[in-house]
């Protein structure tokens, strides 16, 4: 930023500080956890996994930074100052990868390039080699994750570099020719140093996003700070330890931002933006033109065209069609993204102008803090937003009850307002960086000239800064909108009842390994991203359709007689009005809720669950309001909401999470004889705090012809030396593996369980990666001989009409382990009534319904799960697997020993 003209605190500076305090609070909550009690597992993390988190996160950020700078700078230079075939098309196409979430690109490219994908299958058929004999780059690796994130994030650098190079215009081209420099020398010696501040800003954003990414790195099984934060919080139940890890990540980002700003301050260049006339562009021909086309087209193909083509093919195969729920999700997505983009830009403009015009160090320091939310995982931001909102709601509820005799409950928590607030905190850095980069190009001498001619701040901003910042503001709004459309973790935690977005739907379906069904919402996210990209590129290229930009009229702009404006009051008023309007949307939505209802916080995300809710509504006339998310996020939200929580039911997909909610004191004891009679004792809590309603078995799958039939019949056999380099299994952060190891701790003790885990690690055929279906397909493809997966994933393949799925089934031998001993490990989907439930009778009715024959049939047929209720019929496809002996261990033990299981995984080096 330019050196400040004044150092005094003005109303503009105070307004900026108020906004910074509101935005910065969720970020400051993170380092404040060092002062909190708890965090007992942090020492364990330092001794075992923290060094790996530091190395992997650092390498990932470095690779992404280098990759985005290389691609963004090269393509920005080529389209801004060169002429070659297809330049105009590639100019806007290079922004398209921003429209796709990195985790969606990861899903698509992995499906295409993994061992069971079409590329490797074709190569094996062509060469006759087996999967283990043929070398192929592993997309599920640190370099693979860096590649995916680079392809998704390079537009940050491209946009900044292109604007910077275009601002240099014909002056750089002519200067290079005058000095007798070659085009390459002109680029290195003239254009690149002038564009360095903008490139550094774009690279900083890309690296911050890479450090905060969870979806792609978790899917690839890369242990980084973000995956470690989630494992510590969700698997070990240590929120303080997770926040301390997040604070270390925040420190890394602070150093990154400091370095970027120092580099920018040492390289300040000001100048008037000018269009590049066609006659002065460097014309490329022959192989130079072909190389330019390749350099610009390859990132678009790999980062957008290929993933979209893969998703399109998957959507067609799945027969996915838009329905009423799809259109509702699209409307929800656009609404909150537009609100977040406008509000973030309003805040950014107020803060940036306060820093430029007043230059007070408090504003500069606060701006750095407010912009760090981009590097904090969305779930941490969500909890940081919940803390002040729930405190505000509690205070309002107390006041309303004391003075008005009313019980408004939660007014702001669980509304669109909370969601938009989290988006602004998370993505304010995008708006701030683009505005600041634009202001960097405006010489302070222009401000001084305006003031000398009697211009007040309002006219200075409106007549001088606004025209010059138009492109930067549009870029920032577009970036925030696109990122808000894609945002997932905070949305899962904060969204209101019955409020799903496209990102939530795509994630839920992909997490359940139904990529074909996830393709439609993912493609719609890309389509929504295309619209602002089109608007941006129209502005980007508008200047090139005229001979020269319209000249500024100094007399009109800086007339001495015009009225002084002490501060840009319009910006402040518009921003605060936007906040109030967004906050006002939430209470109306809650006030219109019907009296007969039940509020279900559900960690299940299967399409057939809609049948459960509709069946209950038809049978009882009670409306179901649902809120879906991860179990731990829902538990954290209910805990923060306190006595005013609207939750009636918590429905999870894992017994360990039921136990964690029980330990948090969330459940109320119930006495329902019908449930005690139908649900076996080992699948429910002794005091009726929760009940299991469906089960799944953790099975072993062997490759036919591998000579393992009869040799691998127990979980313990997976650690046997004869299986060295032959086992495929998911990562240790996966809840299915955590529960399996927790059951072994319960049966055999920690020492024996740790020895088993070490043996399995020694037998890995590859680094843990992918989901359960990926493990099954890897065995069928010959990448390994043994895999572990849940029963319903295999049953889904058995029920499929796809010949490729049937070929997978035919290549495997399914095994129910430990049939001569304790039985196969089983886990449950279960639910309990929240102790503060506003509708307790409706909640009990819902639990009773879940144990009914009709609901149990939906569990069985819809997701190929085993029904928990006695006498309920299972899905016909499960009959093909035959009967099995299940472990009778009370499933609450899976939660009791889950943190111990995670520590064991960390000690033995199970990623």
mmCIF file of N, CA and C in Angstrom, residues 363 411 673:
data_model
loop_
_atom_site.group_PDB
_atom_site.id
_atom_site.type_symbol
_atom_site.label_atom_id
_atom_site.label_comp_id
_atom_site.label_asym_id
_atom_site.label_seq_id
_atom_site.Cartn_x
_atom_site.Cartn_y
_atom_site.Cartn_z
ATOM 1 N N UNK A 363 -5.590 0.149 11.566
ATOM 2 C CA UNK A 363 -6.354 -0.348 10.415
ATOM 3 C C UNK A 363 -5.520 -1.326 9.609
ATOM 4 N N UNK A 411 -32.525 -16.668 17.287
ATOM 5 C CA UNK A 411 -32.981 -15.701 16.288
ATOM 6 C C UNK A 411 -32.036 -15.665 15.092
ATOM 7 N N UNK A 673 -41.047 -48.999 25.605
ATOM 8 C CA UNK A 673 -40.991 -50.465 25.611
ATOM 9 C C UNK A 673 -40.954 -51.077 24.209
#
